[in-house]
Amino acid sequence: MTDETTGGYEAFLEAVDEGEPFALACPNEHWWLPPRRICPTCGATELTPEPVPTVGALETYTRIEIPPPGFGDDAPYTTAVAAFGLVKMTGLLRGVDPDDVEVGQQVTLSLEETAAGERVVAFRPQ
Ligand SMILES: [Zn+2]
Protein backbone atom coordinates (compact mmCIF):
# COMPACT_ATOMS: atom_id res chain seq x y z
CA MET A 1 0.00 0.00 0.00
CA THR A 2 1.48 3.34 -0.99
CA ASP A 3 1.03 6.83 0.41
CA GLU A 4 -1.09 7.53 -2.66
CA THR A 5 -3.65 4.97 -1.58
CA THR A 6 -3.54 5.58 2.16
CA GLY A 7 -3.04 9.32 1.94
CA GLY A 8 -0.33 11.01 3.93
CA TYR A 9 -0.84 13.50 6.72
CA GLU A 10 -0.95 16.35 4.19
CA ALA A 11 -3.82 14.61 2.41
CA PHE A 12 -5.54 14.28 5.77
CA LEU A 13 -5.15 18.02 6.45
CA GLU A 14 -6.54 18.83 2.99
CA ALA A 15 -9.52 16.57 3.63
CA VAL A 16 -10.19 18.27 6.97
CA ASP A 17 -10.03 21.63 5.24
CA GLU A 18 -12.58 20.45 2.68
CA GLY A 19 -14.90 19.25 5.42
CA GLU A 20 -14.52 15.60 4.42
CA PRO A 21 -12.01 14.17 6.90
CA PHE A 22 -10.94 10.56 6.72
CA ALA A 23 -8.91 8.14 8.75
CA LEU A 24 -7.43 4.73 8.10
CA ALA A 25 -9.33 1.71 9.38
CA CYS A 26 -8.00 -1.83 9.63
CA PRO A 27 -10.27 -4.89 9.22
CA ASN A 28 -10.50 -5.15 13.03
CA GLU A 29 -12.00 -1.67 13.51
CA HIS A 30 -8.82 0.01 14.71
CA TRP A 31 -8.64 3.57 13.38
CA TRP A 32 -5.58 5.73 12.81
CA LEU A 33 -4.64 9.03 11.32
CA PRO A 34 -2.42 8.80 8.25
CA PRO A 35 0.26 8.05 7.41
CA ARG A 36 0.14 4.39 8.48
CA ARG A 37 1.07 1.23 6.62
CA ILE A 38 0.46 -1.24 9.43
CA CYS A 39 -2.12 -1.23 12.22
CA PRO A 40 -0.06 -0.76 15.43
CA THR A 41 -2.66 -2.69 17.43
CA CYS A 42 -3.14 -5.87 15.39
CA GLY A 43 -0.51 -5.69 12.65
CA ALA A 44 -3.02 -5.68 9.78
CA THR A 45 -1.62 -4.22 6.57
CA GLU A 46 -4.97 -3.63 4.89
CA LEU A 47 -5.71 -0.08 5.98
CA THR A 48 -8.59 1.57 4.19
CA PRO A 49 -9.40 5.29 4.09
CA GLU A 50 -12.85 5.77 5.61
CA PRO A 51 -14.80 8.98 6.28
CA VAL A 52 -15.00 10.25 9.84
CA PRO A 53 -17.56 12.65 11.35
CA THR A 54 -16.77 16.36 11.55
CA VAL A 55 -18.33 16.52 15.01
CA GLY A 56 -16.61 14.76 17.88
CA ALA A 57 -16.53 14.50 21.64
CA LEU A 58 -13.89 16.21 23.74
CA GLU A 59 -11.93 13.60 25.72
CA THR A 60 -9.29 15.67 27.48
CA TYR A 61 -7.60 19.05 27.25
CA THR A 62 -4.86 21.08 28.85
CA ARG A 63 -3.87 24.71 28.77
CA ILE A 64 -0.33 25.39 27.53
CA GLU A 65 1.31 28.38 29.19
CA ILE A 66 4.91 27.65 28.16
CA PRO A 67 4.81 26.65 24.49
CA PRO A 68 7.19 24.52 22.45
CA PRO A 69 9.21 26.16 19.65
CA GLY A 70 6.96 27.40 16.86
CA PHE A 71 3.96 28.08 19.09
CA GLY A 72 5.34 31.06 21.03
CA ASP A 73 2.92 33.58 19.59
CA ASP A 74 -0.05 31.28 20.25
CA ALA A 75 0.49 30.87 24.00
CA PRO A 76 -1.39 30.54 26.12
CA TYR A 77 -3.48 28.04 24.18
CA THR A 78 -5.40 24.86 24.82
CA THR A 79 -4.53 21.53 23.27
CA ALA A 80 -7.09 18.76 23.32
CA VAL A 81 -7.90 15.19 22.33
CA ALA A 82 -11.31 14.53 20.80
CA ALA A 83 -12.90 11.38 19.40
CA PHE A 84 -14.47 11.59 15.95
CA GLY A 85 -16.22 8.29 15.53
CA LEU A 86 -13.62 5.66 16.42
CA VAL A 87 -10.55 7.80 15.75
CA LYS A 88 -8.96 10.11 18.28
CA MET A 89 -7.29 13.33 17.18
CA THR A 90 -5.11 15.88 18.90
CA GLY A 91 -5.70 19.52 18.07
CA LEU A 92 -5.99 23.04 19.38
CA LEU A 93 -9.18 23.90 21.23
CA ARG A 94 -10.25 27.33 20.07
CA GLY A 95 -13.16 29.69 20.40
CA VAL A 96 -13.81 28.98 24.07
CA ASP A 97 -12.31 29.71 27.45
CA PRO A 98 -10.87 26.41 28.77
CA ASP A 99 -12.67 27.09 32.05
CA ASP A 100 -15.96 26.84 30.14
CA VAL A 101 -15.51 23.42 28.52
CA GLU A 102 -16.31 19.95 29.79
CA VAL A 103 -15.10 16.50 28.84
CA GLY A 104 -17.71 14.95 26.55
CA GLN A 105 -18.69 18.27 25.03
CA GLN A 106 -19.24 18.23 21.27
CA VAL A 107 -16.69 19.98 19.11
CA THR A 108 -16.37 20.53 15.38
CA LEU A 109 -13.23 19.68 13.45
CA SER A 110 -11.53 22.30 11.31
CA LEU A 111 -8.21 23.21 9.76
CA GLU A 112 -6.79 26.46 11.08
CA GLU A 113 -3.43 28.20 11.33
CA THR A 114 -1.06 28.93 14.17
CA ALA A 115 0.21 32.48 14.67
CA ALA A 116 3.27 31.41 12.65
CA GLY A 117 1.04 30.31 9.75
CA GLU A 118 1.41 26.56 10.22
CA ARG A 119 -1.69 24.51 9.42
CA VAL A 120 -3.13 22.80 12.46
CA VAL A 121 -6.11 20.66 13.37
CA ALA A 122 -8.48 22.67 15.56
CA PHE A 123 -11.61 21.96 17.55
CA ARG A 124 -14.34 24.44 18.32
CA PRO A 125 -17.38 24.00 20.53
CA GLN A 126 -20.59 23.48 18.59
ZN1 LIG B 1 -5.97 -3.33 13.69
mmCIF file of C-alpha atoms and ligand atoms in Angstrom:
data_model
loop_
_atom_site.group_PDB
_atom_site.id
_atom_site.type_symbol
_atom_site.label_atom_id
_atom_site.label_comp_id
_atom_site.label_asym_id
_atom_site.label_seq_id
_atom_site.Cartn_x
_atom_site.Cartn_y
_atom_site.Cartn_z
ATOM 1 C CA MET A 1 0.000 0.000 0.000
ATOM 2 C CA THR A 2 1.475 3.340 -0.986
ATOM 3 C CA ASP A 3 1.028 6.827 0.405
ATOM 4 C CA GLU A 4 -1.086 7.527 -2.664
ATOM 5 C CA THR A 5 -3.648 4.967 -1.582
ATOM 6 C CA THR A 6 -3.537 5.579 2.163
ATOM 7 C CA GLY A 7 -3.035 9.318 1.941
ATOM 8 C CA GLY A 8 -0.330 11.008 3.931
ATOM 9 C CA TYR A 9 -0.837 13.504 6.718
ATOM 10 C CA GLU A 10 -0.945 16.352 4.193
ATOM 11 C CA ALA A 11 -3.823 14.614 2.413
ATOM 12 C CA PHE A 12 -5.545 14.281 5.767
ATOM 13 C CA LEU A 13 -5.152 18.023 6.448
ATOM 14 C CA GLU A 14 -6.541 18.834 2.989
ATOM 15 C CA ALA A 15 -9.518 16.567 3.629
ATOM 16 C CA VAL A 16 -10.191 18.266 6.974
ATOM 17 C CA ASP A 17 -10.030 21.634 5.242
ATOM 18 C CA GLU A 18 -12.575 20.450 2.676
ATOM 19 C CA GLY A 19 -14.903 19.253 5.422
ATOM 20 C CA GLU A 20 -14.518 15.604 4.420
ATOM 21 C CA PRO A 21 -12.011 14.173 6.900
ATOM 22 C CA PHE A 22 -10.937 10.562 6.717
ATOM 23 C CA ALA A 23 -8.907 8.135 8.753
ATOM 24 C CA LEU A 24 -7.428 4.728 8.098
ATOM 25 C CA ALA A 25 -9.328 1.712 9.383
ATOM 26 C CA CYS A 26 -7.998 -1.830 9.628
ATOM 27 C CA PRO A 27 -10.274 -4.887 9.220
ATOM 28 C CA ASN A 28 -10.497 -5.152 13.033
ATOM 29 C CA GLU A 29 -11.998 -1.671 13.506
ATOM 30 C CA HIS A 30 -8.820 0.011 14.714
ATOM 31 C CA TRP A 31 -8.641 3.569 13.377
ATOM 32 C CA TRP A 32 -5.578 5.729 12.814
ATOM 33 C CA LEU A 33 -4.637 9.034 11.316
ATOM 34 C CA PRO A 34 -2.420 8.795 8.250
ATOM 35 C CA PRO A 35 0.260 8.047 7.411
ATOM 36 C CA ARG A 36 0.135 4.386 8.478
ATOM 37 C CA ARG A 37 1.073 1.234 6.616
ATOM 38 C CA ILE A 38 0.460 -1.236 9.431
ATOM 39 C CA CYS A 39 -2.119 -1.233 12.224
ATOM 40 C CA PRO A 40 -0.064 -0.758 15.432
ATOM 41 C CA THR A 41 -2.657 -2.691 17.433
ATOM 42 C CA CYS A 42 -3.136 -5.866 15.386
ATOM 43 C CA GLY A 43 -0.511 -5.694 12.654
ATOM 44 C CA ALA A 44 -3.017 -5.676 9.782
ATOM 45 C CA THR A 45 -1.621 -4.217 6.569
ATOM 46 C CA GLU A 46 -4.974 -3.631 4.893
ATOM 47 C CA LEU A 47 -5.713 -0.077 5.985
ATOM 48 C CA THR A 48 -8.593 1.572 4.193
ATOM 49 C CA PRO A 49 -9.401 5.291 4.088
ATOM 50 C CA GLU A 50 -12.850 5.774 5.613
ATOM 51 C CA PRO A 51 -14.800 8.975 6.276
ATOM 52 C CA VAL A 52 -14.999 10.254 9.840
ATOM 53 C CA PRO A 53 -17.556 12.649 11.346
ATOM 54 C CA THR A 54 -16.773 16.358 11.551
ATOM 55 C CA VAL A 55 -18.330 16.516 15.011
ATOM 56 C CA GLY A 56 -16.605 14.757 17.879
ATOM 57 C CA ALA A 57 -16.530 14.503 21.639
ATOM 58 C CA LEU A 58 -13.887 16.206 23.737
ATOM 59 C CA GLU A 59 -11.935 13.604 25.723
ATOM 60 C CA THR A 60 -9.288 15.668 27.485
ATOM 61 C CA TYR A 61 -7.599 19.049 27.252
ATOM 62 C CA THR A 62 -4.865 21.082 28.848
ATOM 63 C CA ARG A 63 -3.869 24.707 28.772
ATOM 64 C CA ILE A 64 -0.333 25.391 27.534
ATOM 65 C CA GLU A 65 1.308 28.380 29.191
ATOM 66 C CA ILE A 66 4.910 27.653 28.161
ATOM 67 C CA PRO A 67 4.814 26.655 24.487
ATOM 68 C CA PRO A 68 7.195 24.517 22.453
ATOM 69 C CA PRO A 69 9.209 26.164 19.649
ATOM 70 C CA GLY A 70 6.958 27.401 16.858
ATOM 71 C CA PHE A 71 3.959 28.080 19.094
ATOM 72 C CA GLY A 72 5.337 31.057 21.033
ATOM 73 C CA ASP A 73 2.918 33.582 19.589
ATOM 74 C CA ASP A 74 -0.047 31.285 20.253
ATOM 75 C CA ALA A 75 0.493 30.865 24.001
ATOM 76 C CA PRO A 76 -1.389 30.539 26.123
ATOM 77 C CA TYR A 77 -3.481 28.040 24.183
ATOM 78 C CA THR A 78 -5.403 24.857 24.822
ATOM 79 C CA THR A 79 -4.529 21.525 23.275
ATOM 80 C CA ALA A 80 -7.094 18.756 23.317
ATOM 81 C CA VAL A 81 -7.899 15.187 22.327
ATOM 82 C CA ALA A 82 -11.306 14.531 20.800
ATOM 83 C CA ALA A 83 -12.899 11.378 19.400
ATOM 84 C CA PHE A 84 -14.465 11.586 15.950
ATOM 85 C CA GLY A 85 -16.218 8.292 15.527
ATOM 86 C CA LEU A 86 -13.617 5.658 16.425
ATOM 87 C CA VAL A 87 -10.548 7.802 15.746
ATOM 88 C CA LYS A 88 -8.957 10.111 18.280
ATOM 89 C CA MET A 89 -7.291 13.327 17.177
ATOM 90 C CA THR A 90 -5.114 15.880 18.899
ATOM 91 C CA GLY A 91 -5.703 19.517 18.072
ATOM 92 C CA LEU A 92 -5.993 23.042 19.381
ATOM 93 C CA LEU A 93 -9.179 23.897 21.226
ATOM 94 C CA ARG A 94 -10.252 27.332 20.072
ATOM 95 C CA GLY A 95 -13.159 29.687 20.403
ATOM 96 C CA VAL A 96 -13.805 28.977 24.066
ATOM 97 C CA ASP A 97 -12.309 29.706 27.451
ATOM 98 C CA PRO A 98 -10.874 26.407 28.768
ATOM 99 C CA ASP A 99 -12.674 27.090 32.050
ATOM 100 C CA ASP A 100 -15.958 26.839 30.144
ATOM 101 C CA VAL A 101 -15.513 23.421 28.520
ATOM 102 C CA GLU A 102 -16.313 19.946 29.787
ATOM 103 C CA VAL A 103 -15.103 16.503 28.837
ATOM 104 C CA GLY A 104 -17.706 14.951 26.554
ATOM 105 C CA GLN A 105 -18.688 18.271 25.033
ATOM 106 C CA GLN A 106 -19.236 18.231 21.273
ATOM 107 C CA VAL A 107 -16.693 19.981 19.110
ATOM 108 C CA THR A 108 -16.366 20.535 15.384
ATOM 109 C CA LEU A 109 -13.231 19.681 13.448
ATOM 110 C CA SER A 110 -11.525 22.304 11.307
ATOM 111 C CA LEU A 111 -8.213 23.207 9.759
ATOM 112 C CA GLU A 112 -6.793 26.461 11.079
ATOM 113 C CA GLU A 113 -3.427 28.197 11.328
ATOM 114 C CA THR A 114 -1.065 28.934 14.175
ATOM 115 C CA ALA A 115 0.207 32.476 14.670
ATOM 116 C CA ALA A 116 3.270 31.405 12.652
ATOM 117 C CA GLY A 117 1.039 30.306 9.754
ATOM 118 C CA GLU A 118 1.412 26.561 10.223
ATOM 119 C CA ARG A 119 -1.689 24.510 9.420
ATOM 120 C CA VAL A 120 -3.127 22.804 12.459
ATOM 121 C CA VAL A 121 -6.108 20.665 13.372
ATOM 122 C CA ALA A 122 -8.480 22.671 15.565
ATOM 123 C CA PHE A 123 -11.611 21.955 17.552
ATOM 124 C CA ARG A 124 -14.343 24.443 18.321
ATOM 125 C CA PRO A 125 -17.381 23.998 20.535
ATOM 126 C CA GLN A 126 -20.586 23.477 18.595
HETATM 127 ZN ZN ZN B 1 -5.971 -3.332 13.690
#
